[in-house]
Short mmCIF file of C-alpha atoms and ligand atoms in Angstrom, two decimals:
data_model
loop_
_atom_site.label_atom_id
_atom_site.label_comp_id
_atom_site.label_asym_id
_atom_site.label_seq_id
_atom_site.Cartn_x
_atom_site.Cartn_y
_atom_site.Cartn_z
CA MET A 1 -28.12 61.31 -33.33
CA ILE A 2 -29.58 58.56 -35.03
CA GLN A 3 -29.00 57.38 -38.66
CA TYR A 4 -31.93 55.43 -40.30
CA VAL A 5 -30.59 53.56 -43.24
CA ILE A 6 -33.30 51.97 -45.39
CA ASP A 7 -32.95 49.85 -48.70
CA GLY A 8 -36.35 50.45 -49.99
CA GLY A 9 -38.55 49.31 -52.65
CA ARG A 10 -39.94 46.28 -51.08
CA PRO A 11 -43.46 45.61 -50.18
CA LEU A 12 -43.92 45.38 -46.43
CA ILE A 13 -45.67 41.87 -45.87
CA GLY A 14 -46.49 40.17 -42.57
CA THR A 15 -47.85 40.93 -39.06
CA VAL A 16 -47.08 43.69 -36.59
CA LEU A 17 -48.09 44.31 -33.08
CA THR A 18 -49.19 47.66 -31.74
CA GLY A 19 -47.83 48.85 -28.41
CA GLY A 20 -49.64 50.86 -25.83
CA SER A 21 -50.54 54.40 -26.24
CA LYS A 22 -48.06 56.96 -25.81
CA ASN A 23 -50.23 59.88 -25.48
CA ALA A 24 -52.66 57.98 -23.21
CA LEU A 25 -49.71 56.77 -21.00
CA LEU A 26 -47.96 60.27 -20.44
CA PRO A 27 -51.05 61.95 -18.88
CA ILE A 28 -51.57 58.59 -16.97
CA LEU A 29 -48.01 58.73 -15.36
CA ALA A 30 -48.70 62.21 -14.11
CA ALA A 31 -52.16 61.44 -12.79
CA THR A 32 -50.50 58.78 -10.57
CA ILE A 33 -49.79 61.42 -8.27
CA LEU A 34 -53.60 61.46 -7.93
CA TYR A 35 -53.75 58.00 -6.75
CA GLY A 36 -50.96 58.46 -4.09
CA GLY A 37 -50.14 54.80 -3.78
CA PRO A 38 -48.56 52.11 -5.80
CA CYS A 39 -49.77 51.90 -9.41
CA GLU A 40 -49.01 49.30 -11.94
CA ILE A 41 -49.52 50.42 -15.61
CA HIS A 42 -49.47 47.76 -18.20
CA ARG A 43 -48.86 47.75 -21.97
CA ALA A 44 -46.37 50.67 -21.46
CA PRO A 45 -43.96 51.13 -24.44
CA HIS A 46 -40.19 51.93 -24.07
CA LEU A 47 -40.01 55.42 -25.42
CA SER A 48 -37.65 58.18 -24.34
CA ASP A 49 -40.87 60.48 -23.64
CA VAL A 50 -41.92 57.95 -21.21
CA GLU A 51 -38.39 57.76 -19.49
CA ASN A 52 -38.50 61.54 -19.20
CA LEU A 53 -41.71 61.37 -17.30
CA LEU A 54 -40.55 58.52 -15.07
CA GLU A 55 -37.36 60.60 -14.31
CA THR A 56 -39.43 63.69 -13.64
CA LEU A 57 -41.64 61.61 -11.15
CA ARG A 58 -38.47 60.44 -9.30
CA TYR A 59 -37.34 63.96 -9.11
CA LEU A 60 -40.63 64.84 -7.35
CA GLY A 61 -40.00 61.99 -4.85
CA ALA A 62 -41.82 59.02 -6.44
CA LYS A 63 -40.49 55.40 -6.69
CA THR A 64 -40.70 54.15 -10.35
CA HIS A 65 -39.74 50.69 -11.96
CA PHE A 66 -40.08 49.78 -15.56
CA CYS A 67 -39.83 45.97 -16.48
CA GLY A 68 -41.08 44.45 -19.49
CA ASP A 69 -44.34 46.41 -20.57
CA VAL A 70 -45.20 47.28 -16.86
CA ILE A 71 -44.48 50.41 -15.18
CA THR A 72 -44.77 50.74 -11.49
CA VAL A 73 -45.13 54.11 -9.88
CA ASP A 74 -45.57 54.85 -6.22
CA THR A 75 -46.19 58.41 -5.46
CA THR A 76 -47.03 58.09 -1.68
CA SER A 77 -43.57 59.88 -0.72
CA LEU A 78 -43.85 62.74 -3.17
CA ASN A 79 -42.02 65.67 -1.74
CA ARG A 80 -41.43 68.30 -4.20
CA TYR A 81 -44.08 70.73 -5.95
CA ASP A 82 -41.34 72.36 -8.48
CA LEU A 83 -40.60 71.29 -11.98
CA PRO A 84 -37.45 73.01 -13.52
CA ALA A 85 -36.92 73.59 -17.18
CA GLU A 86 -34.42 70.70 -16.91
CA TYR A 87 -37.40 68.31 -16.74
CA THR A 88 -40.33 70.02 -18.26
CA GLY A 89 -38.17 71.18 -21.53
CA ARG A 90 -37.84 67.68 -22.88
CA CYS A 91 -41.56 66.78 -23.08
CA ARG A 92 -44.77 68.69 -23.87
CA ALA A 93 -46.66 66.24 -21.71
CA SER A 94 -44.63 67.47 -18.51
CA ILE A 95 -47.41 70.00 -18.31
CA SER A 96 -49.83 67.41 -17.18
CA PHE A 97 -48.13 67.68 -13.87
CA LEU A 98 -49.82 71.03 -13.08
CA ALA A 99 -53.37 69.74 -11.69
CA PRO A 100 -52.01 66.72 -9.93
CA LEU A 101 -49.11 68.64 -8.22
CA LEU A 102 -51.93 71.42 -7.31
CA LEU A 103 -54.03 68.76 -5.76
CA ARG A 104 -51.20 67.14 -3.68
CA PHE A 105 -49.44 70.31 -2.51
CA GLY A 106 -52.06 73.34 -2.98
CA ARG A 107 -49.31 74.92 -5.24
CA CYS A 108 -46.86 74.03 -7.86
CA SER A 109 -44.18 75.70 -9.99
CA VAL A 110 -43.66 74.36 -13.53
CA ALA A 111 -41.47 75.68 -16.12
CA TYR A 112 -43.15 75.90 -19.67
CA PRO A 113 -43.01 72.50 -21.48
CA GLY A 114 -40.62 71.55 -24.40
CA GLY A 115 -41.63 69.11 -26.94
CA CYS A 116 -41.68 68.70 -30.78
CA ALA A 117 -41.59 71.84 -32.60
CA ILE A 118 -44.70 71.48 -34.61
CA GLY A 119 -46.13 75.06 -34.37
CA ALA A 120 -47.30 77.27 -31.24
CA ARG A 121 -48.17 75.25 -28.26
CA PRO A 122 -49.29 77.50 -25.76
CA ILE A 123 -50.85 76.53 -22.28
CA ASN A 124 -53.42 79.35 -21.93
CA TYR A 125 -56.43 77.05 -22.00
CA HIS A 126 -54.83 74.86 -19.23
CA LEU A 127 -54.58 77.94 -17.07
CA GLU A 128 -58.02 79.00 -17.91
CA ALA A 129 -59.32 75.70 -16.96
CA LEU A 130 -57.62 75.74 -13.53
CA ARG A 131 -59.17 79.35 -12.92
CA ALA A 132 -62.71 78.20 -13.78
CA LEU A 133 -62.36 75.20 -11.66
CA GLY A 134 -60.65 76.54 -8.67
CA ASN A 135 -59.61 79.58 -6.63
CA PHE A 136 -56.03 79.73 -7.83
CA ARG A 137 -53.47 82.60 -7.97
CA ILE A 138 -51.62 82.02 -11.21
CA THR A 139 -48.28 83.84 -11.98
CA GLU A 140 -46.51 83.61 -15.34
CA ASN A 141 -42.73 84.75 -14.97
CA GLY A 142 -41.68 84.12 -18.59
CA CYS A 143 -40.10 80.80 -17.88
CA GLY A 144 -42.96 79.06 -16.38
CA VAL A 145 -45.96 79.30 -14.19
CA GLU A 146 -46.57 79.47 -10.32
CA VAL A 147 -50.00 78.35 -9.09
CA GLN A 148 -51.35 78.35 -5.64
CA GLY A 149 -54.85 77.69 -4.17
CA THR A 150 -57.71 75.15 -4.04
CA PHE A 151 -60.06 73.30 -6.23
CA THR A 152 -63.70 74.59 -5.88
CA GLY A 153 -65.42 72.96 -8.77
CA GLY A 154 -67.41 74.97 -11.29
CA SER A 155 -67.79 74.68 -14.94
CA TYR A 156 -65.45 75.37 -18.03
CA SER A 157 -66.58 75.93 -21.58
CA MET A 158 -63.53 75.28 -23.55
CA PRO A 159 -62.87 77.51 -26.58
CA TYR A 160 -61.36 74.82 -28.56
CA PRO A 161 -60.91 70.95 -27.97
CA SER A 162 -57.41 70.96 -26.79
CA VAL A 163 -56.26 67.41 -25.60
CA GLY A 164 -53.86 68.60 -23.03
CA ALA A 165 -56.05 71.28 -21.53
CA THR A 166 -59.03 68.75 -21.50
CA GLU A 167 -56.90 66.38 -19.48
CA CYS A 168 -55.63 69.12 -17.33
CA ALA A 169 -59.51 70.11 -16.60
CA LEU A 170 -60.31 66.51 -15.91
CA MET A 171 -57.44 65.86 -13.35
CA ALA A 172 -58.38 69.35 -11.68
CA ALA A 173 -62.18 68.05 -11.77
CA CYS A 174 -61.80 64.73 -10.40
CA PHE A 175 -61.29 65.37 -6.80
CA SER A 176 -63.15 68.51 -6.46
CA PRO A 177 -65.34 69.29 -3.52
CA MET A 178 -68.15 70.49 -5.73
CA PRO A 179 -69.47 69.00 -9.22
CA CYS A 180 -67.57 70.08 -12.34
CA ARG A 181 -68.71 70.38 -16.02
CA ILE A 182 -66.26 70.70 -18.97
CA GLU A 183 -68.10 71.69 -22.32
CA GLY A 184 -66.43 71.52 -25.63
CA GLY A 185 -63.39 69.38 -24.37
CA ALA A 186 -61.66 66.83 -26.49
CA LEU A 187 -62.82 63.53 -27.41
CA GLU A 188 -59.70 61.63 -28.16
CA PRO A 189 -59.37 58.11 -27.04
CA GLU A 190 -56.38 59.02 -24.90
CA VAL A 191 -58.53 61.55 -23.02
CA GLU A 192 -61.04 58.92 -22.33
CA ASP A 193 -58.38 56.54 -21.17
CA LEU A 194 -57.18 59.06 -18.76
CA ALA A 195 -60.81 59.65 -17.52
CA GLY A 196 -60.89 55.84 -17.04
CA PHE A 197 -57.59 55.91 -15.02
CA LEU A 198 -58.88 58.64 -12.79
CA ASN A 199 -62.04 56.87 -12.09
CA ALA A 200 -59.92 53.89 -11.23
CA CYS A 201 -58.13 56.33 -8.84
CA GLY A 202 -61.62 56.89 -7.28
CA GLY A 203 -62.84 59.85 -9.27
CA ARG A 204 -66.32 60.09 -10.62
CA ILE A 205 -66.05 61.19 -13.88
CA SER A 206 -68.59 60.69 -16.82
CA PHE A 207 -69.20 61.84 -20.44
CA VAL A 208 -72.93 62.86 -20.87
CA LYS A 209 -74.19 64.32 -24.04
CA GLY A 210 -70.90 65.69 -25.10
CA ILE A 211 -70.05 67.10 -21.82
CA TRP A 212 -67.37 65.78 -19.35
CA GLN A 213 -68.67 65.95 -15.95
CA SER A 214 -67.55 65.07 -12.40
CA GLU A 215 -69.03 64.44 -9.16
CA PRO A 216 -67.28 65.23 -5.78
CA ALA A 217 -64.96 62.42 -4.63
CA PRO A 218 -62.68 62.32 -1.72
CA PHE A 219 -58.76 62.42 -2.18
CA TYR A 220 -56.73 60.09 -0.11
CA LEU A 221 -53.49 58.24 -0.15
CA HIS A 222 -53.85 54.42 -1.09
CA ASP A 223 -52.10 51.32 0.19
CA GLN A 224 -53.66 48.83 -2.37
CA THR A 225 -51.82 48.44 -5.73
CA LEU A 226 -53.95 50.05 -8.56
CA ARG A 227 -53.57 48.14 -11.95
CA TYR A 228 -54.42 49.78 -15.16
CA THR A 229 -53.69 48.84 -18.86
CA VAL A 230 -53.32 51.71 -21.31
CA ILE A 231 -55.23 51.67 -24.89
CA PRO A 232 -53.20 50.61 -27.96
CA ASP A 233 -51.37 53.23 -29.84
CA ARG A 234 -53.81 54.24 -32.55
CA ILE A 235 -51.05 56.60 -34.27
CA GLU A 236 -48.40 53.62 -34.08
CA ALA A 237 -51.08 51.38 -35.70
CA GLY A 238 -52.12 54.03 -38.29
CA THR A 239 -48.48 54.67 -39.34
CA PHE A 240 -48.08 50.95 -39.97
CA ALA A 241 -51.13 50.82 -41.88
CA LEU A 242 -50.08 53.84 -44.17
CA ALA A 243 -46.47 52.30 -44.56
CA ILE A 244 -47.96 48.79 -45.69
CA ALA A 245 -50.26 50.62 -48.19
CA ALA A 246 -47.44 53.04 -49.25
CA THR A 247 -45.19 50.11 -50.04
CA ARG A 248 -48.17 48.28 -51.85
CA GLY A 249 -47.65 45.47 -49.32
CA GLU A 250 -50.20 43.46 -47.34
CA GLY A 251 -50.18 43.21 -43.60
CA ARG A 252 -52.05 42.79 -40.30
CA ILE A 253 -51.65 44.95 -37.56
CA LEU A 254 -52.62 43.19 -34.37
CA GLY A 255 -53.51 44.52 -31.04
CA CYS A 256 -55.15 47.69 -31.93
CA ASN A 257 -58.45 49.08 -32.02
CA PRO A 258 -59.76 49.74 -35.41
CA ALA A 259 -62.98 51.72 -34.00
CA GLN A 260 -60.54 54.29 -32.90
CA MET A 261 -58.85 54.61 -36.20
CA GLN A 262 -61.79 55.66 -38.59
CA GLY A 263 -59.99 58.69 -39.84
CA VAL A 264 -57.02 56.51 -41.34
CA ILE A 265 -59.38 53.69 -42.35
CA ARG A 266 -61.57 56.22 -44.60
CA LEU A 267 -58.42 57.61 -46.07
CA LEU A 268 -57.02 54.45 -46.98
CA ARG A 269 -60.20 53.09 -48.44
CA ALA A 270 -60.69 56.30 -50.30
CA THR A 271 -57.45 55.63 -52.19
CA GLY A 272 -58.44 52.15 -53.10
CA ALA A 273 -56.52 50.37 -50.46
CA GLU A 274 -58.43 47.41 -48.90
CA VAL A 275 -58.97 47.49 -45.34
CA VAL A 276 -60.64 44.92 -43.23
CA SER A 277 -61.08 45.66 -39.45
CA GLY A 278 -61.75 43.12 -36.81
CA GLN A 279 -62.21 43.67 -33.24
CA ASP A 280 -58.52 44.36 -32.45
CA VAL A 281 -56.87 43.62 -35.87
CA LEU A 282 -56.44 45.50 -39.00
CA LEU A 283 -55.77 44.11 -42.30
CA VAL A 284 -54.39 46.27 -45.09
CA ARG A 285 -53.96 45.35 -48.61
CA GLY A 286 -52.16 47.59 -51.20
CA ARG A 287 -50.56 44.77 -53.28
CA ASN A 288 -50.94 44.82 -57.04
CA ARG A 289 -53.39 47.84 -56.64
CA ARG A 290 -53.26 51.31 -58.27
CA LEU A 291 -54.03 53.62 -55.35
CA ARG A 292 -55.38 57.05 -56.32
CA GLY A 293 -54.79 60.37 -54.48
CA CYS A 294 -57.45 62.05 -52.33
CA ASP A 295 -59.06 65.47 -53.04
CA LEU A 296 -58.67 66.82 -49.39
CA VAL A 297 -57.46 65.10 -46.51
CA MET A 298 -58.06 67.41 -43.42
CA ALA A 299 -56.48 66.83 -39.89
CA TYR A 300 -59.32 67.69 -37.39
CA PRO A 301 -59.76 66.70 -33.44
CA TYR A 302 -60.94 63.19 -33.12
CA PRO A 303 -62.93 61.61 -34.60
CA ALA A 304 -61.78 63.17 -37.76
CA PHE A 305 -58.49 62.28 -39.38
CA PRO A 306 -55.54 62.79 -36.65
CA THR A 307 -52.83 65.56 -37.02
CA ASP A 308 -50.37 62.89 -35.83
CA LEU A 309 -50.99 60.90 -38.92
CA GLN A 310 -50.74 63.81 -41.43
CA ALA A 311 -47.15 63.68 -42.02
CA PRO A 312 -47.41 59.61 -42.50
CA ALA A 313 -50.30 60.21 -44.75
CA CYS A 314 -48.44 62.68 -46.79
CA ALA A 315 -45.66 60.01 -47.41
CA PHE A 316 -48.26 57.61 -48.33
CA LEU A 317 -50.31 59.74 -50.68
CA SER A 318 -46.87 60.78 -52.48
CA THR A 319 -46.99 57.25 -53.61
CA CYS A 320 -50.73 57.39 -54.94
CA TYR A 321 -51.43 58.33 -58.58
CA GLY A 322 -53.07 61.83 -59.29
CA LYS A 323 -53.60 64.85 -56.89
CA SER A 324 -54.06 65.02 -53.30
CA ALA A 325 -54.37 67.94 -50.92
CA VAL A 326 -53.64 67.96 -46.90
CA LEU A 327 -54.78 70.62 -44.46
CA ASP A 328 -53.77 70.49 -41.01
CA THR A 329 -56.38 72.34 -39.00
CA VAL A 330 -55.00 71.37 -35.59
CA PHE A 331 -51.27 72.51 -35.93
CA PRO A 332 -51.56 74.47 -39.21
CA MET A 333 -47.50 74.83 -39.48
CA ARG A 334 -46.97 71.21 -38.96
CA TYR A 335 -45.46 71.05 -42.43
CA ALA A 336 -41.68 70.62 -41.95
CA HIS A 337 -41.67 67.29 -43.50
CA VAL A 338 -42.68 68.51 -47.00
CA SER A 339 -39.26 69.76 -48.14
CA GLU A 340 -37.65 66.58 -46.66
CA LEU A 341 -40.10 64.33 -48.44
CA GLY A 342 -39.18 66.17 -51.59
CA LYS A 343 -35.46 64.97 -51.10
CA MET A 344 -36.83 61.26 -51.46
CA GLY A 345 -38.72 62.01 -54.82
CA ALA A 346 -41.98 63.13 -53.45
CA ARG A 347 -43.67 65.85 -55.81
CA ILE A 348 -45.04 67.56 -52.77
CA ALA A 349 -44.95 71.45 -51.94
CA LEU A 350 -46.83 73.95 -49.64
CA ALA A 351 -49.72 75.84 -51.36
CA LYS A 352 -52.09 78.52 -50.35
CA ALA A 353 -55.90 77.96 -50.24
CA PRO A 354 -58.19 80.99 -51.30
CA GLY A 355 -58.56 81.94 -48.02
CA GLY A 356 -54.63 82.14 -47.35
CA GLU A 357 -54.24 79.14 -45.11
CA PRO A 358 -51.34 76.72 -46.19
CA TYR A 359 -51.89 73.29 -47.30
CA ILE A 360 -49.98 70.50 -48.93
CA SER A 361 -50.28 69.79 -52.41
CA ILE A 362 -48.99 66.31 -53.64
CA LEU A 363 -48.79 64.76 -57.23
CA GLY A 364 -48.41 60.89 -56.58
CA GLY A 365 -45.49 59.03 -58.44
CA GLN A 366 -42.51 56.88 -57.67
CA LEU A 367 -40.46 57.86 -54.80
CA ARG A 368 -36.64 57.16 -54.76
CA GLY A 369 -33.80 56.84 -52.16
CA GLY A 370 -32.66 59.89 -50.80
CA ARG A 371 -31.26 61.77 -47.74
CA GLY A 372 -33.70 63.47 -45.08
CA GLU A 373 -33.77 64.92 -41.91
CA SER A 374 -36.51 64.32 -39.45
CA THR A 375 -37.87 67.52 -37.86
CA ASP A 376 -40.37 65.92 -35.32
CA LEU A 377 -41.51 62.56 -34.22
CA ARG A 378 -44.35 62.14 -37.10
CA ALA A 379 -42.06 64.02 -39.71
CA GLY A 380 -39.52 61.31 -39.02
CA ALA A 381 -42.11 58.28 -39.24
CA ALA A 382 -42.96 59.87 -42.74
CA LEU A 383 -39.60 60.02 -43.96
CA LEU A 384 -39.09 56.41 -42.78
CA ILE A 385 -42.22 55.31 -44.66
CA ALA A 386 -40.65 57.28 -47.93
CA GLY A 387 -37.67 55.57 -47.49
CA LEU A 388 -39.23 52.01 -47.33
CA CYS A 389 -41.17 53.05 -50.65
CA GLY A 390 -38.37 54.68 -52.72
CA LYS A 391 -36.03 52.40 -54.64
CA GLY A 392 -32.35 52.61 -53.59
CA ARG A 393 -30.92 53.60 -50.29
CA SER A 394 -32.24 56.46 -47.99
CA VAL A 395 -30.58 57.68 -45.06
CA VAL A 396 -32.76 59.60 -42.49
CA THR A 397 -30.85 61.50 -39.73
CA ASP A 398 -32.87 61.99 -36.60
CA ARG A 399 -32.26 63.81 -33.23
CA GLY A 400 -33.95 61.35 -31.16
CA PHE A 401 -37.52 62.51 -32.17
CA VAL A 402 -38.63 58.99 -33.65
CA ALA A 403 -37.66 57.04 -30.51
CA ARG A 404 -39.95 59.44 -28.51
CA GLY A 405 -43.02 58.00 -29.76
CA TYR A 406 -42.22 54.60 -31.78
CA GLU A 407 -41.06 51.78 -29.81
CA ALA A 408 -38.48 49.40 -31.69
CA ILE A 409 -39.67 50.79 -34.95
CA CYS A 410 -36.89 49.19 -37.16
CA GLU A 411 -37.55 45.73 -35.49
CA LYS A 412 -41.18 46.20 -36.38
CA PHE A 413 -40.76 47.34 -39.82
CA ARG A 414 -37.93 44.26 -40.36
CA GLY A 415 -40.67 41.91 -39.10
CA LEU A 416 -42.60 42.99 -42.04
CA GLY A 417 -39.78 42.49 -44.57
CA GLY A 418 -38.45 45.96 -44.37
CA ARG A 419 -34.78 46.59 -44.94
CA ILE A 420 -34.24 49.16 -42.34
CA TRP A 421 -31.46 49.77 -39.84
CA GLU A 422 -30.48 52.36 -37.18
CA ASN A 423 -26.90 53.62 -36.26
CA ARG A 424 -26.21 55.62 -33.37
CA ILE A 425 -23.46 58.15 -34.80
CA TYR A 426 -22.81 60.15 -31.56
C1 EPZ B 1 -51.68 66.31 -27.87
O1 EPZ B 1 -50.85 67.49 -27.73
C2 EPZ B 1 -50.59 65.18 -28.01
N1 EPZ B 1 -49.64 65.08 -27.28
C3 EPZ B 1 -50.06 65.44 -29.65
O2 EPZ B 1 -49.31 64.44 -30.13
C4 EPZ B 1 -51.27 65.87 -30.63
O3 EPZ B 1 -50.69 66.24 -31.81
C5 EPZ B 1 -52.25 66.98 -29.88
O4 EPZ B 1 -52.73 66.42 -28.60
C6 EPZ B 1 -53.58 66.81 -30.85
O5 EPZ B 1 -54.09 65.75 -31.24
C7 EPZ B 1 -49.84 64.45 -26.14
O6 EPZ B 1 -50.87 63.88 -25.95
C8 EPZ B 1 -48.75 64.28 -25.32
P1 EPZ B 1 -53.54 70.23 -28.15
P2 EPZ B 1 -51.51 68.84 -27.31
O7 EPZ B 1 -53.60 70.79 -26.72
O8 EPZ B 1 -52.29 68.32 -25.86
C9 EPZ B 1 -53.70 74.82 -29.52
C10 EPZ B 1 -47.41 63.40 -30.94
O9 EPZ B 1 -46.86 63.51 -32.22
N2 EPZ B 1 -53.85 75.16 -28.19
O10 EPZ B 1 -54.94 69.50 -28.46
O11 EPZ B 1 -50.44 69.71 -26.65
C11 EPZ B 1 -52.45 74.47 -30.02
O12 EPZ B 1 -51.50 75.38 -30.18
C12 EPZ B 1 -47.93 64.66 -30.37
O13 EPZ B 1 -47.51 62.48 -30.73
C13 EPZ B 1 -53.91 76.43 -27.52
O14 EPZ B 1 -54.03 77.44 -28.30
O15 EPZ B 1 -52.38 69.49 -28.31
C14 EPZ B 1 -52.73 73.56 -31.19
O16 EPZ B 1 -52.90 74.24 -32.12
C15 EPZ B 1 -47.62 65.78 -30.87
N3 EPZ B 1 -53.64 76.72 -26.17
C16 EPZ B 1 -54.16 73.10 -30.85
O17 EPZ B 1 -54.60 73.82 -29.64
C17 EPZ B 1 -53.67 75.73 -25.29
O18 EPZ B 1 -53.73 76.01 -24.01
C18 EPZ B 1 -54.24 71.55 -30.33
O19 EPZ B 1 -53.36 71.45 -29.14
C19 EPZ B 1 -53.69 74.58 -25.76
C20 EPZ B 1 -53.67 74.19 -27.30
#
């Protein structure tokens, strides 16, 4: 258990550097199996989710090494195709092993994935994608899924642009003996990054007129080291942008890609914060400004406002005068932070739209120090932002959620002048 202790009420001022994207790196780690040789992945953040997937790769027989921000993975000697719950239960992204294991062994057995409790997280689209792109016998036994068969190629029209299922479909498609088409897939930059990695492995994936396509490419084990650099973490960068504005500070976020952050940039500007974007830098100014709330912030698949910034945005909007409303269409039950933010002075509540769907209603004001508990990764980030804003001391308890997705978050906030420390309490 971690306890974050925060003395809030000071503007965050200065410069912070963005790390590599967790959600791009995790499927890429699973996809190293499709290279079947030594891979060097650069700009890798030190996160517990990353450690979990490295441990999983070692269990499967791969060799891994993590030094600085470079991960080396060699999957040449992979020798297992089963993943028990002991490995998959810790991290949702472990479902990314499904297609790579199938390609290497023609079969796999993967226990259902765990991960943050942010609502239902089924894998039906992943399995539909496999059925559409291969000739597989799929058995679900209540604890996980067993799959056996071969990839044949084909097309899959996704009922919803699920990030994980699109990634599964791309991995299934890239070494298929026949062309593949995936319509209605996710467009998140992390998906595009995975496609870039798969092409570096020898795949022939392209994105034409809104459709992911792949041409047949041979799969073989490689000797030469493949070097790949993951994209910057747009969610980490967005979290810092919201924190800077929420504390009415002024800061530069370096090493990010503002072109992939339009949803959060639009929100910040709508409240009256100044945002200037360069090629790999974002300047955020909330200093001496009276920021106003936003009528309706809707989390949708990319390029709209991201669900992963919904909770941090709630913390920010709780500091902006007037009313705001926030609706998450991606994970419609991702609202556990609402009551916790309330303990830090936020005037925030769950409400019901005329159609019956829940949304978050916020009336901005002054936050104050309080005690909260993080219930998932992004809810944890939201509470840290609230703690940095509220005058007085805040204590946020966290069962390791924040470290799943934010590297050195206290150091980074302290670099901006935040007074925040973490204690391991047991
Ligand atoms: C990825 O999760 C991210 N995780 C999540 O980030 C992120 O919130 C999410 O995409 C949406 O952007 C990783 O990349 C490791 P989805 P994923 O499949 O792939 C439904 C974070 O905080 N669905 O796009 O699991 C599902 O229930 C994490 O960093 C099905 O119904 O998300 C949800 O409502 C949390 N059937 C919606 O689709 C399926 O088979 C979006 O899920 C798959 C999904």
